[in-house]
Coordinates of C-alpha atoms in Angstrom, one line a residue:
Chain A
M1 CA 0.0 0.0 0.0
H2 CA 1.3 3.4 -0.8
T3 CA 1.5 6.0 1.9
I4 CA 3.4 8.9 0.4
R5 CA 4.4 11.4 3.0
L6 CA 5.5 14.8 1.9
V7 CA 7.4 16.2 4.8
V8 CA 7.8 20.0 4.8
L9 CA 11.4 20.9 5.2
T10 CA 11.5 23.6 7.8
F11 CA 15.1 24.2 7.1
F12 CA 15.0 24.4 3.3
S13 CA 14.8 28.1 3.3
L14 CA 18.3 28.1 4.9
F15 CA 19.5 27.2 1.4
T16 CA 18.4 30.6 0.3
F17 CA 20.8 32.3 2.6
T18 CA 23.8 30.2 2.2
S19 CA 26.3 31.9 0.0
H20 CA 28.9 29.1 -0.2
A21 CA 29.4 27.1 -3.3
A22 CA 28.3 23.5 -3.2
L23 CA 30.2 23.0 -6.4
D24 CA 33.8 24.0 -6.5
I25 CA 34.7 25.0 -10.1
E26 CA 38.3 24.7 -11.3
I27 CA 39.6 25.7 -14.7
T28 CA 41.6 22.7 -16.1
G29 CA 42.3 24.2 -19.5
G30 CA 42.1 27.7 -21.0
S31 CA 42.0 29.3 -24.4
A32 CA 45.4 30.1 -26.0
Q33 CA 44.5 33.7 -26.6
Q34 CA 43.2 35.2 -23.4
I35 CA 42.1 38.8 -23.1
P36 CA 44.2 40.5 -20.4
I37 CA 41.8 42.4 -18.1
A38 CA 41.9 44.1 -14.7
V39 CA 38.9 44.2 -12.4
V40 CA 39.5 46.9 -9.8
P41 CA 37.8 46.5 -6.4
F42 CA 34.5 48.4 -6.4
G43 CA 34.1 51.5 -4.3
N44 CA 32.0 51.6 -1.2
S45 CA 31.3 47.9 -1.4
T46 CA 32.2 47.2 2.2
S47 CA 28.6 46.8 3.2
L48 CA 28.4 43.7 1.0
K49 CA 29.5 40.3 2.1
Q50 CA 31.8 40.1 -0.9
D51 CA 33.2 42.7 -3.3
M52 CA 31.3 42.4 -6.6
A53 CA 34.7 42.7 -8.3
D54 CA 35.7 39.4 -6.8
I55 CA 32.6 37.6 -8.3
I56 CA 33.2 39.3 -11.7
N57 CA 36.8 38.3 -11.5
A58 CA 36.0 34.6 -10.8
D59 CA 33.3 34.5 -13.6
L60 CA 35.7 35.9 -16.2
R61 CA 38.5 33.6 -15.1
R62 CA 36.3 30.5 -15.2
S63 CA 35.3 31.2 -18.8
G64 CA 38.9 30.5 -19.8
L65 CA 38.8 33.4 -22.2
F66 CA 40.4 36.1 -20.0
R67 CA 43.7 36.6 -18.1
L68 CA 42.8 38.4 -14.9
L69 CA 45.5 40.8 -13.9
D70 CA 46.5 41.4 -10.2
T71 CA 45.4 44.9 -9.2
R72 CA 46.8 44.8 -5.7
G73 CA 50.1 46.6 -6.5
M74 CA 48.5 49.4 -8.5
P75 CA 49.0 52.8 -7.0
N76 CA 45.5 54.0 -8.0
K77 CA 42.3 52.1 -7.5
P78 CA 39.8 54.0 -9.7
T79 CA 36.1 53.5 -9.0
N80 CA 34.8 55.2 -12.2
A81 CA 35.9 55.7 -15.8
T82 CA 37.1 59.3 -15.4
Q83 CA 39.6 58.2 -12.7
V84 CA 41.3 55.6 -15.0
R85 CA 44.8 56.6 -15.9
H86 CA 45.2 54.6 -19.1
A87 CA 49.0 54.6 -19.2
E88 CA 49.2 52.8 -15.8
W89 CA 47.0 50.0 -17.0
A90 CA 48.7 49.8 -20.3
A91 CA 51.9 49.3 -18.4
L92 CA 50.3 46.3 -16.7
Q93 CA 49.4 45.1 -20.2
A94 CA 45.7 45.3 -19.5
Q95 CA 43.6 45.5 -22.6
A96 CA 40.5 46.5 -20.6
V97 CA 39.8 47.7 -17.0
V98 CA 36.6 47.2 -15.1
V99 CA 35.7 49.8 -12.4
G100 CA 32.6 50.2 -10.3
N101 CA 31.0 51.7 -7.3
V102 CA 28.2 50.6 -5.0
T103 CA 26.0 53.1 -3.1
S104 CA 23.0 52.8 -0.8
I105 CA 19.7 54.3 -2.2
A106 CA 16.2 54.7 -0.9
G107 CA 14.1 51.6 0.1
G108 CA 17.1 49.6 1.4
K109 CA 18.3 49.1 -2.1
L110 CA 21.7 49.5 -3.6
K111 CA 22.9 51.1 -6.8
A112 CA 25.8 49.4 -8.6
S113 CA 27.5 51.4 -11.3
F114 CA 30.2 50.0 -13.5
Q115 CA 32.2 50.9 -16.5
L116 CA 34.3 48.9 -18.9
V117 CA 37.2 50.9 -20.3
D118 CA 39.3 50.0 -23.3
V119 CA 42.8 50.9 -22.2
L120 CA 44.4 51.3 -25.6
K121 CA 41.6 53.2 -27.3
Q122 CA 40.9 55.1 -24.1
R123 CA 37.2 54.6 -24.6
T124 CA 34.4 53.5 -22.4
L125 CA 32.9 50.3 -23.9
A126 CA 30.1 49.9 -21.3
D127 CA 28.5 52.1 -18.6
V128 CA 25.6 50.5 -16.8
D129 CA 23.8 51.2 -13.5
F130 CA 21.8 48.5 -11.6
Q131 CA 19.4 49.0 -8.8
L132 CA 19.2 45.9 -6.6
K133 CA 18.4 44.5 -3.2
P134 CA 21.5 43.7 -1.2
K135 CA 20.8 39.9 -1.4
H136 CA 20.9 40.1 -5.2
A137 CA 24.5 41.3 -5.2
R138 CA 25.9 38.1 -6.5
M139 CA 23.5 37.8 -9.4
T140 CA 24.1 41.5 -10.3
A141 CA 27.8 40.8 -10.4
H142 CA 27.1 37.9 -12.8
R143 CA 25.0 40.3 -15.0
I144 CA 27.9 42.7 -15.0
A145 CA 30.3 39.9 -16.0
D146 CA 27.8 39.0 -18.8
V147 CA 28.0 42.6 -20.2
I148 CA 31.8 42.5 -20.1
Y149 CA 32.0 39.1 -21.7
E150 CA 29.7 40.2 -24.6
K151 CA 31.6 43.5 -25.2
L152 CA 35.0 41.9 -25.4
T153 CA 34.2 38.5 -27.1
G154 CA 31.3 39.6 -29.2
K155 CA 29.1 36.8 -27.8
P156 CA 26.6 36.8 -25.0
G157 CA 27.7 35.6 -21.6
A158 CA 25.9 33.0 -19.5
F159 CA 27.0 33.9 -16.0
A160 CA 23.6 35.1 -14.9
S161 CA 22.0 31.6 -15.3
R162 CA 21.4 28.6 -13.2
I163 CA 22.1 24.9 -13.3
A164 CA 20.3 21.8 -12.0
Y165 CA 21.9 18.6 -11.0
V166 CA 21.1 15.4 -9.0
T167 CA 23.3 14.4 -6.0
K168 CA 23.0 11.1 -4.2
K169 CA 24.2 11.3 -0.6
G170 CA 23.9 8.1 1.3
S171 CA 20.5 6.6 0.4
R172 CA 18.9 10.0 -0.4
H173 CA 18.5 11.7 -3.8
Y174 CA 18.6 15.5 -4.1
L175 CA 17.6 17.6 -7.1
Y176 CA 19.5 20.8 -6.7
V177 CA 19.3 24.2 -8.4
A178 CA 22.3 26.4 -8.1
D179 CA 23.8 29.5 -9.7
A180 CA 26.0 28.8 -12.7
D181 CA 29.1 29.3 -10.5
G182 CA 27.8 26.6 -8.0
Y183 CA 26.7 29.1 -5.4
N184 CA 23.3 29.2 -3.7
P185 CA 22.4 25.5 -4.0
Q186 CA 18.7 24.9 -3.2
A187 CA 17.2 21.4 -2.9
L188 CA 14.1 21.2 -5.1
V189 CA 13.5 17.6 -4.2
N190 CA 14.9 15.4 -1.4
S191 CA 13.7 11.9 -1.8
I192 CA 14.5 8.4 -0.6
E193 CA 13.7 7.2 -4.2
P194 CA 15.7 8.1 -7.3
V195 CA 15.1 11.4 -9.2
I196 CA 16.4 11.7 -12.7
S197 CA 16.2 13.6 -16.0
P198 CA 15.7 17.3 -14.9
S199 CA 14.6 19.6 -17.7
W200 CA 14.2 23.4 -17.5
S201 CA 11.2 25.1 -19.0
P202 CA 12.4 27.6 -21.6
D203 CA 11.5 30.5 -19.3
G204 CA 13.4 29.0 -16.3
T205 CA 10.3 29.1 -14.0
K206 CA 9.6 25.3 -14.0
M207 CA 11.5 22.0 -13.9
A208 CA 10.2 18.8 -15.3
Y209 CA 11.8 15.6 -13.9
V210 CA 11.2 11.9 -13.3
S211 CA 10.7 10.8 -9.7
F212 CA 10.4 7.2 -8.5
E213 CA 8.7 8.2 -5.3
K214 CA 5.7 6.0 -6.1
K215 CA 7.9 3.0 -6.8
K216 CA 7.9 3.6 -10.6
P217 CA 9.0 6.4 -12.9
I218 CA 6.5 9.3 -13.1
V219 CA 6.9 12.7 -14.8
F220 CA 6.5 15.8 -12.6
V221 CA 6.5 19.5 -13.4
H222 CA 7.7 21.6 -10.4
T223 CA 7.1 25.4 -10.3
L224 CA 10.3 26.8 -8.8
T225 CA 8.9 29.9 -7.2
T226 CA 5.8 28.3 -5.6
G227 CA 7.0 24.7 -5.0
K228 CA 3.9 23.4 -6.6
R229 CA 4.4 19.9 -8.0
K230 CA 2.2 18.5 -10.7
I231 CA 2.1 15.0 -12.0
V232 CA 1.9 15.4 -15.8
A233 CA 2.5 11.8 -16.9
N234 CA 1.5 8.8 -14.7
Y235 CA 0.4 6.1 -17.2
K236 CA 0.8 2.4 -16.9
G237 CA 4.4 1.4 -17.2
N238 CA 7.3 3.8 -17.2
N239 CA 6.9 7.6 -17.7
S240 CA 10.2 9.3 -18.3
A241 CA 12.6 11.6 -20.2
P242 CA 10.7 14.9 -20.2
S243 CA 11.9 17.7 -22.5
W244 CA 10.2 21.0 -23.2
S245 CA 9.2 22.4 -26.5
P246 CA 10.8 25.8 -27.3
D247 CA 7.5 27.6 -26.7
G248 CA 7.1 26.0 -23.3
R249 CA 3.7 24.6 -24.1
K250 CA 4.5 20.9 -24.6
L251 CA 6.7 18.3 -23.3
A252 CA 8.1 15.4 -25.2
I253 CA 8.1 12.3 -22.9
V254 CA 8.7 8.6 -23.1
L255 CA 6.0 6.0 -22.2
T256 CA 6.7 2.3 -21.9
Y257 CA 3.5 0.4 -21.8
G258 CA 5.1 -2.9 -22.8
A259 CA 8.6 -3.9 -23.9
N260 CA 9.6 -0.9 -25.9
S261 CA 9.8 2.8 -24.9
Q262 CA 8.0 5.2 -27.4
I263 CA 8.0 8.9 -27.7
Y264 CA 4.9 11.0 -27.1
T265 CA 4.1 14.7 -26.6
I266 CA 1.9 16.0 -23.9
N267 CA 0.6 19.4 -22.8
A268 CA 3.0 21.0 -20.2
N269 CA 0.1 21.0 -17.7
G270 CA -0.9 17.4 -18.5
G271 CA -3.3 16.0 -21.0
G272 CA -3.3 16.1 -24.8
L273 CA -1.2 13.0 -25.1
K274 CA -0.1 12.3 -28.7
R275 CA 2.1 9.4 -29.9
I276 CA 5.1 10.5 -32.0
T277 CA 7.1 7.4 -32.7
K278 CA 5.9 3.9 -33.7
S279 CA 8.8 1.5 -33.7
R280 CA 9.8 -2.0 -32.5
G281 CA 12.8 -0.7 -30.7
I282 CA 13.6 1.5 -27.8
D283 CA 12.9 5.2 -28.6
T284 CA 13.9 7.5 -25.8
E285 CA 15.7 10.8 -24.8
P286 CA 13.5 13.1 -27.0
V287 CA 14.6 16.7 -27.5
F288 CA 12.9 19.4 -29.6
S289 CA 15.1 21.1 -32.2
P290 CA 15.2 24.8 -31.3
D291 CA 13.0 25.7 -34.3
G292 CA 10.3 23.5 -32.8
K293 CA 9.9 21.4 -36.0
W294 CA 11.7 18.2 -35.1
I295 CA 12.2 15.8 -32.3
Y296 CA 15.6 14.2 -32.0
F297 CA 15.9 11.0 -30.0
S298 CA 17.9 7.9 -29.4
S299 CA 16.7 4.5 -30.7
D300 CA 18.0 1.0 -31.1
R301 CA 15.5 0.4 -34.0
G302 CA 18.5 -0.3 -36.3
G303 CA 20.3 -2.6 -33.9
S304 CA 22.7 -0.4 -31.9
P305 CA 21.5 2.8 -30.2
Q306 CA 21.8 5.8 -32.6
I307 CA 20.3 9.3 -32.8
Y308 CA 17.3 9.8 -35.1
K309 CA 15.0 12.7 -35.9
T310 CA 11.3 12.8 -36.7
S311 CA 8.7 15.5 -37.4
V312 CA 6.9 16.9 -34.3
N313 CA 3.8 15.6 -36.1
G314 CA 5.2 12.0 -36.2
G315 CA 5.8 10.0 -39.3
G316 CA 9.0 8.5 -40.4
A317 CA 12.4 9.0 -38.7
S318 CA 15.8 9.5 -40.3
R319 CA 19.1 8.6 -38.8
V320 CA 21.4 11.4 -37.6
T321 CA 24.5 9.7 -36.3
F322 CA 26.5 7.2 -38.3
Q323 CA 29.9 6.8 -36.7
G324 CA 30.3 4.4 -33.8
N325 CA 27.9 1.8 -32.4
Y326 CA 26.5 3.8 -29.5
N327 CA 25.3 7.4 -29.8
V328 CA 22.8 8.7 -27.3
S329 CA 21.6 11.7 -25.2
P330 CA 21.2 14.4 -27.9
H331 CA 21.1 18.1 -26.8
F332 CA 21.0 21.2 -28.9
S333 CA 22.7 24.6 -28.5
K334 CA 19.9 27.2 -28.3
D335 CA 20.7 28.5 -31.8
G336 CA 20.4 25.0 -33.2
K337 CA 23.8 25.1 -34.8
L338 CA 25.5 22.5 -32.6
L339 CA 24.2 19.1 -31.4
S340 CA 26.0 17.4 -28.5
Y341 CA 25.6 13.8 -27.6
I342 CA 27.4 10.8 -26.0
R343 CA 29.3 8.4 -28.1
N344 CA 30.9 5.1 -27.0
D345 CA 34.4 5.5 -28.3
G346 CA 36.1 2.1 -27.9
G347 CA 34.6 1.4 -24.5
S348 CA 34.7 5.0 -23.2
F349 CA 31.7 7.2 -23.2
K350 CA 32.6 10.7 -24.4
V351 CA 30.9 14.0 -25.2
A352 CA 30.7 14.5 -29.0
V353 CA 29.5 17.7 -30.8
K354 CA 28.2 17.8 -34.3
D355 CA 28.3 21.0 -36.3
M356 CA 24.8 20.9 -37.9
T357 CA 25.9 23.1 -40.9
T358 CA 29.0 21.2 -41.9
G359 CA 28.2 17.8 -40.4
Q360 CA 31.6 17.7 -38.8
V361 CA 31.8 15.7 -35.5
Q362 CA 34.4 16.3 -32.7
L363 CA 34.9 14.3 -29.5
L364 CA 35.3 16.8 -26.7
S365 CA 35.6 15.0 -23.4
Q366 CA 38.3 12.7 -22.0
G367 CA 36.5 10.6 -19.4
R368 CA 35.5 7.0 -19.5
Q369 CA 31.9 7.4 -18.4
D370 CA 30.8 10.9 -19.5
E371 CA 27.0 11.4 -19.7
S372 CA 24.2 14.0 -19.9
P373 CA 25.6 16.8 -22.1
S374 CA 23.9 20.2 -21.7
F375 CA 24.7 23.4 -23.4
A376 CA 25.1 26.7 -21.6
P377 CA 22.4 29.2 -22.8
N378 CA 25.0 31.1 -24.9
G379 CA 26.4 27.9 -26.5
S380 CA 29.9 28.5 -25.1
M381 CA 30.2 25.5 -22.9
I382 CA 28.8 22.0 -22.6
L383 CA 28.1 20.8 -19.0
Y384 CA 28.2 17.0 -18.5
A385 CA 28.5 14.3 -15.9
T386 CA 31.8 12.4 -15.5
K387 CA 33.1 9.8 -13.1
K388 CA 36.3 9.3 -11.3
G389 CA 36.5 6.1 -9.2
A390 CA 33.1 5.4 -7.6
R391 CA 32.0 9.1 -7.5
G392 CA 30.2 11.1 -10.1
S393 CA 31.1 14.8 -10.6
L394 CA 30.4 17.4 -13.2
A395 CA 32.7 18.9 -15.8
A396 CA 32.3 21.4 -18.6
V397 CA 34.1 21.9 -21.9
S398 CA 34.0 24.7 -24.4
F399 CA 32.3 23.9 -27.7
D400 CA 35.8 24.0 -29.4
G401 CA 37.3 21.8 -26.7
K402 CA 39.8 24.4 -25.6
V403 CA 38.5 25.4 -22.2
R404 CA 37.8 22.7 -19.5
Q405 CA 36.3 23.0 -16.1
S406 CA 35.9 20.6 -13.3
L407 CA 32.9 21.0 -10.9
K408 CA 33.3 19.1 -7.6
E409 CA 31.1 18.7 -4.7
A410 CA 32.6 18.0 -1.3
R411 CA 30.6 14.9 -0.8
G412 CA 28.0 13.0 -2.6
D413 CA 27.7 11.4 -6.1
V414 CA 26.8 14.2 -8.6
R415 CA 25.1 13.5 -11.9
E416 CA 22.4 14.6 -14.4
P417 CA 23.3 18.2 -14.9
A418 CA 21.0 20.5 -16.9
W419 CA 22.0 24.1 -17.7
G420 CA 19.0 26.5 -17.4
P421 CA 18.2 29.6 -19.5
M422 CA 19.4 33.1 -18.7
L423 CA 17.7 34.7 -15.7
K424 CA 15.3 37.4 -16.7
Chain B
M1 CA -2.3 6.9 5.2
T2 CA -2.2 10.3 3.7
N3 CA -4.9 11.2 1.2
P4 CA -4.3 13.5 -1.8
T5 CA -6.1 16.4 -0.2
N6 CA -3.7 16.2 2.7
I7 CA -0.7 16.1 0.3
R8 CA -2.0 19.2 -1.4
S9 CA -2.6 21.0 1.8
K10 CA 0.9 20.1 3.0
L11 CA 2.3 21.5 -0.2
L12 CA 0.4 24.7 0.3
I13 CA 1.6 24.9 3.8
A14 CA 5.1 24.3 2.5
A15 CA 4.7 27.2 0.0
A16 CA 3.2 29.4 2.7
I17 CA 5.9 28.7 5.2
S18 CA 8.6 29.3 2.7
V19 CA 7.1 32.6 1.6
F20 CA 7.0 33.6 5.2
L21 CA 10.6 32.5 5.9
V22 CA 12.2 33.8 2.7
G23 CA 10.0 36.8 2.3
C24 CA 11.2 37.8 -1.1
K25 CA 9.8 37.4 -4.6
S26 CA 12.7 36.8 -6.9
T27 CA 15.0 33.9 -7.8
P28 CA 15.0 31.7 -4.6
I29 CA 13.1 28.5 -4.9
K30 CA 10.5 28.4 -2.3
D31 CA 10.0 24.8 -1.7
G32 CA 12.0 21.6 -1.4
A33 CA 9.5 18.9 -0.9
E34 CA 10.9 16.0 1.0
V35 CA 9.5 12.8 -0.4
E36 CA 9.5 9.7 1.7
D37 CA 7.7 6.5 1.1
K38 CA 6.8 4.9 4.3
S39 CA 5.0 2.0 2.8
A40 CA 6.1 -1.5 3.9
S41 CA 6.1 -3.0 0.5
A42 CA 6.2 -2.3 -3.2
S43 CA 2.6 -2.3 -4.3
S44 CA 1.6 -3.8 -7.6
A45 CA -1.3 -1.4 -7.8
D46 CA -1.6 1.3 -10.5
S47 CA 0.2 4.1 -8.9
S48 CA -2.3 6.7 -10.1
D49 CA -4.4 5.4 -7.3
V50 CA -2.7 6.7 -4.1
K51 CA -4.9 4.5 -2.0
G52 CA -3.3 1.5 -3.6
A53 CA -4.4 -2.1 -3.3
V54 CA -4.7 -3.9 -0.1
I55 CA -2.2 -6.7 -0.1
D56 CA -3.3 -10.0 1.6
G57 CA -0.5 -10.1 4.1
S58 CA -1.5 -13.5 5.7
A59 CA -1.6 -15.3 2.3
A60 CA 1.9 -13.9 1.4
N61 CA 3.3 -14.7 4.8
S62 CA 2.2 -18.3 4.6
N63 CA 4.3 -18.7 1.5
V64 CA 7.5 -17.1 2.8
N65 CA 9.2 -20.3 3.7
E66 CA 8.7 -22.0 0.3
L67 CA 9.9 -18.9 -1.6
N68 CA 12.9 -18.3 0.6
D69 CA 14.1 -21.8 1.3
P70 CA 17.7 -21.7 0.1
N71 CA 17.4 -25.2 -1.1
S72 CA 14.5 -24.3 -3.4
I73 CA 15.1 -22.9 -6.8
L74 CA 12.3 -20.4 -6.0
S75 CA 14.8 -18.6 -3.7
K76 CA 16.9 -17.8 -6.8
R77 CA 15.4 -14.5 -7.7
N78 CA 17.9 -12.9 -10.1
I79 CA 18.0 -13.5 -13.9
Y80 CA 21.1 -12.0 -15.4
F81 CA 21.5 -10.6 -18.9
D82 CA 24.3 -9.9 -21.4
Y83 CA 25.4 -6.3 -22.2
N84 CA 22.7 -4.3 -24.0
S85 CA 20.6 -7.5 -24.3
D86 CA 17.2 -8.6 -23.1
T87 CA 17.5 -12.3 -24.1
I88 CA 17.0 -14.7 -21.3
R89 CA 20.0 -17.0 -21.2
A90 CA 19.4 -20.8 -21.3
E91 CA 20.9 -21.3 -17.8
F92 CA 18.0 -19.3 -16.3
R93 CA 15.2 -21.3 -18.0
P94 CA 14.7 -23.7 -15.0
N95 CA 14.5 -20.6 -12.8
V96 CA 11.7 -19.0 -14.8
E97 CA 9.9 -22.4 -15.1
A98 CA 9.9 -22.9 -11.4
H99 CA 8.4 -19.4 -10.7
A100 CA 5.8 -20.1 -13.5
K101 CA 4.9 -23.3 -11.8
Y102 CA 4.6 -21.6 -8.4
L103 CA 2.4 -18.8 -9.8
N104 CA 0.2 -21.2 -11.6
A105 CA -0.3 -23.1 -8.3
H106 CA -1.0 -19.8 -6.4
T107 CA -3.2 -17.8 -8.8
A108 CA -3.9 -15.2 -6.1
T109 CA -0.2 -14.4 -5.7
K110 CA 1.2 -11.4 -7.6
M111 CA 4.9 -10.8 -8.3
T112 CA 6.9 -7.8 -9.5
L113 CA 9.7 -8.0 -12.0
Q114 CA 12.2 -5.3 -11.4
G115 CA 14.4 -4.6 -14.3
N116 CA 18.0 -3.3 -13.8
A117 CA 20.9 -2.2 -16.0
D118 CA 24.6 -1.6 -15.3
E119 CA 25.7 2.0 -15.0
R120 CA 27.4 2.4 -18.3
G121 CA 25.7 4.5 -21.0
A122 CA 22.7 6.9 -20.8
R123 CA 20.5 6.8 -17.8
E124 CA 17.2 7.0 -19.7
Y125 CA 18.3 4.5 -22.3
N126 CA 19.2 2.1 -19.5
L127 CA 15.7 2.7 -18.0
S128 CA 14.2 1.5 -21.3
L129 CA 16.6 -1.4 -21.6
A130 CA 15.9 -2.6 -18.0
Q131 CA 12.1 -2.4 -18.7
R132 CA 12.6 -4.5 -21.8
R133 CA 14.4 -7.1 -19.7
A134 CA 11.6 -7.2 -17.2
V135 CA 9.1 -7.6 -20.0
A136 CA 11.2 -10.4 -21.5
V137 CA 10.8 -12.4 -18.2
K138 CA 7.1 -11.6 -18.1
K139 CA 6.6 -12.9 -21.6
A140 CA 8.4 -16.1 -20.7
L141 CA 6.1 -16.5 -17.8
N142 CA 3.1 -15.8 -19.9
I143 CA 4.1 -18.5 -22.4
L144 CA 4.3 -20.9 -19.4
G145 CA 0.7 -20.0 -18.5
V146 CA 1.0 -17.2 -16.0
S147 CA -1.7 -14.6 -16.1
D148 CA -0.9 -11.0 -16.9
S149 CA -2.8 -10.0 -13.8
Q150 CA -0.3 -11.7 -11.6
I151 CA 2.8 -9.9 -13.0
E152 CA 3.8 -6.3 -12.7
T153 CA 6.9 -5.0 -14.3
V154 CA 8.9 -2.0 -13.1
S155 CA 12.2 -0.6 -14.3
Y156 CA 14.8 0.9 -12.1
G157 CA 17.3 1.4 -15.0
E158 CA 20.8 1.9 -13.6
E159 CA 19.5 3.5 -10.3
N160 CA 20.3 0.4 -8.2
A161 CA 23.7 -0.2 -10.0
N162 CA 26.8 -0.6 -7.9
P163 CA 28.8 2.6 -8.3
N164 CA 32.1 0.8 -7.5
C165 CA 32.0 -1.4 -10.5
A166 CA 35.2 -1.5 -12.6
S167 CA 35.0 -5.1 -14.0
E168 CA 32.7 -7.1 -16.3
D169 CA 32.0 -9.5 -13.3
C170 CA 30.7 -6.6 -11.3
Y171 CA 28.7 -5.1 -14.2
Q172 CA 27.1 -8.5 -14.8
Q173 CA 25.6 -8.4 -11.3
D174 CA 23.8 -5.2 -12.2
R175 CA 22.3 -6.4 -15.4
R176 CA 19.4 -8.4 -13.9
V177 CA 15.7 -8.8 -13.4
E178 CA 14.8 -9.3 -9.8
I179 CA 11.7 -11.4 -9.0
V180 CA 9.9 -9.9 -5.9
Y181 CA 6.9 -11.2 -4.2
P182 CA 4.6 -9.1 -1.9
N183 CA 5.8 -8.2 1.5
E184 CA 9.4 -8.7 0.6

């Protein structure tokens, strides 16, 4: 007999106030041509727990695209663009300098102003003010880092975003949501039974996932801000592998009534079930193409597991991967230009990326059991699960394989990462 | 037993408490639902029905000895599979036949077939593969006359796999269907 008890965590709100990182992120490889940049400590920021400049510094360093210069020995510490003496920074070989200032304003709020200065051209590249509550200082620093990243690389940043991942500690399974730098981890689910396959809604307000809390896999949609959980698929057999349509209105899911998993779509609030694939093999891990027209999925219909695509209206499927005898877990960059997936490469499972324009495939990761690739919202990095010894951890690699990060949690077995959209 | 109304109200309380404690309206997530199954057994009921099915405990208990006797083939509950395969190997036929014979003699008894996979490869693919293994055993039992109503299949994919595996011998232990009777 089922007696499902949902125990309210009276301590969960503590997660909101922790500002430690659950995941310790290390750069294990960087781009050959890094942009030299100096981030000067912000003025009047002593009221904050941490100088926003330190957070910006860490973000830029982690991207692997910047060389962060030490500002401690500099005679002048400008806090706005007019105070920047360009020659001093040019002597430090800085290409750009970031300066900023934080002041208190009405309503208990703060105003954070920052400027990005091009040292050689002696020109201000960005000048932005933010109004914020003090508790949003970290996220504001991430937004500033995003502006700097975009101005200097020409591509949008992804620092002001969040990630989800599953950690198993002892016999319990936790689905966490944390900032992209691993800070502010919050447990969305804490369950004695497995939780797998988290998938962010395109607007970042909801998470779909599979929970075994009723002794079988069932698909839930969890609203992050209210904590409301809704069962959207609980049919006979397995209900699994949810993935959102780009407009957020539908989910592709997998139902297994009998022997073989098949792909369906369902309304994001439940109902409207429609069968998409009809095969005699396993069809699973559906993802929508970013244009919303196709569903890519893995299937063993041809013998070994390979990636296929079919129209969102169903019908015939065509094969997408041809090299290797095991290609699974497709995931698109948001612009649809890159498709990442997992390939078994001579007994090692590695992250592969396919350029959808040229068809060229590159193996990016170096582990033996790499799984669950997920693109950053700006397409710069692919986050994935890896394994060393008995413990799972997370890693990230840039789309060109040049920058590598390792994300480690102090304890627990970490898996199933999913990188969310940019915060609004 | 907690009815669905209670669950909903507890969730509402959770949301209310978290709003009170957190007191802000932006990015923090205002609920972490702790999910704990306090049930004594894995029910074979359709799980859309939270009330579940009442399991006849006394009938199950009377059979405990026969099913658990180490000298009986009925105590051998694991059927192992090759890598990426759902074919029942010949060495496990006597095992399947013994359980079929038992179920045919005890038509009120239900069993659950729990499919499992080793940890290599994609988690969702392994969930599907393990389900196919469970169904392969179910079909073998059906052929031997066991009614569909006596068999429930469930897949745990690689969720119960041993994280310390580094050899084929170890992975082999994880690629299995477990035969589970009520109250076990």
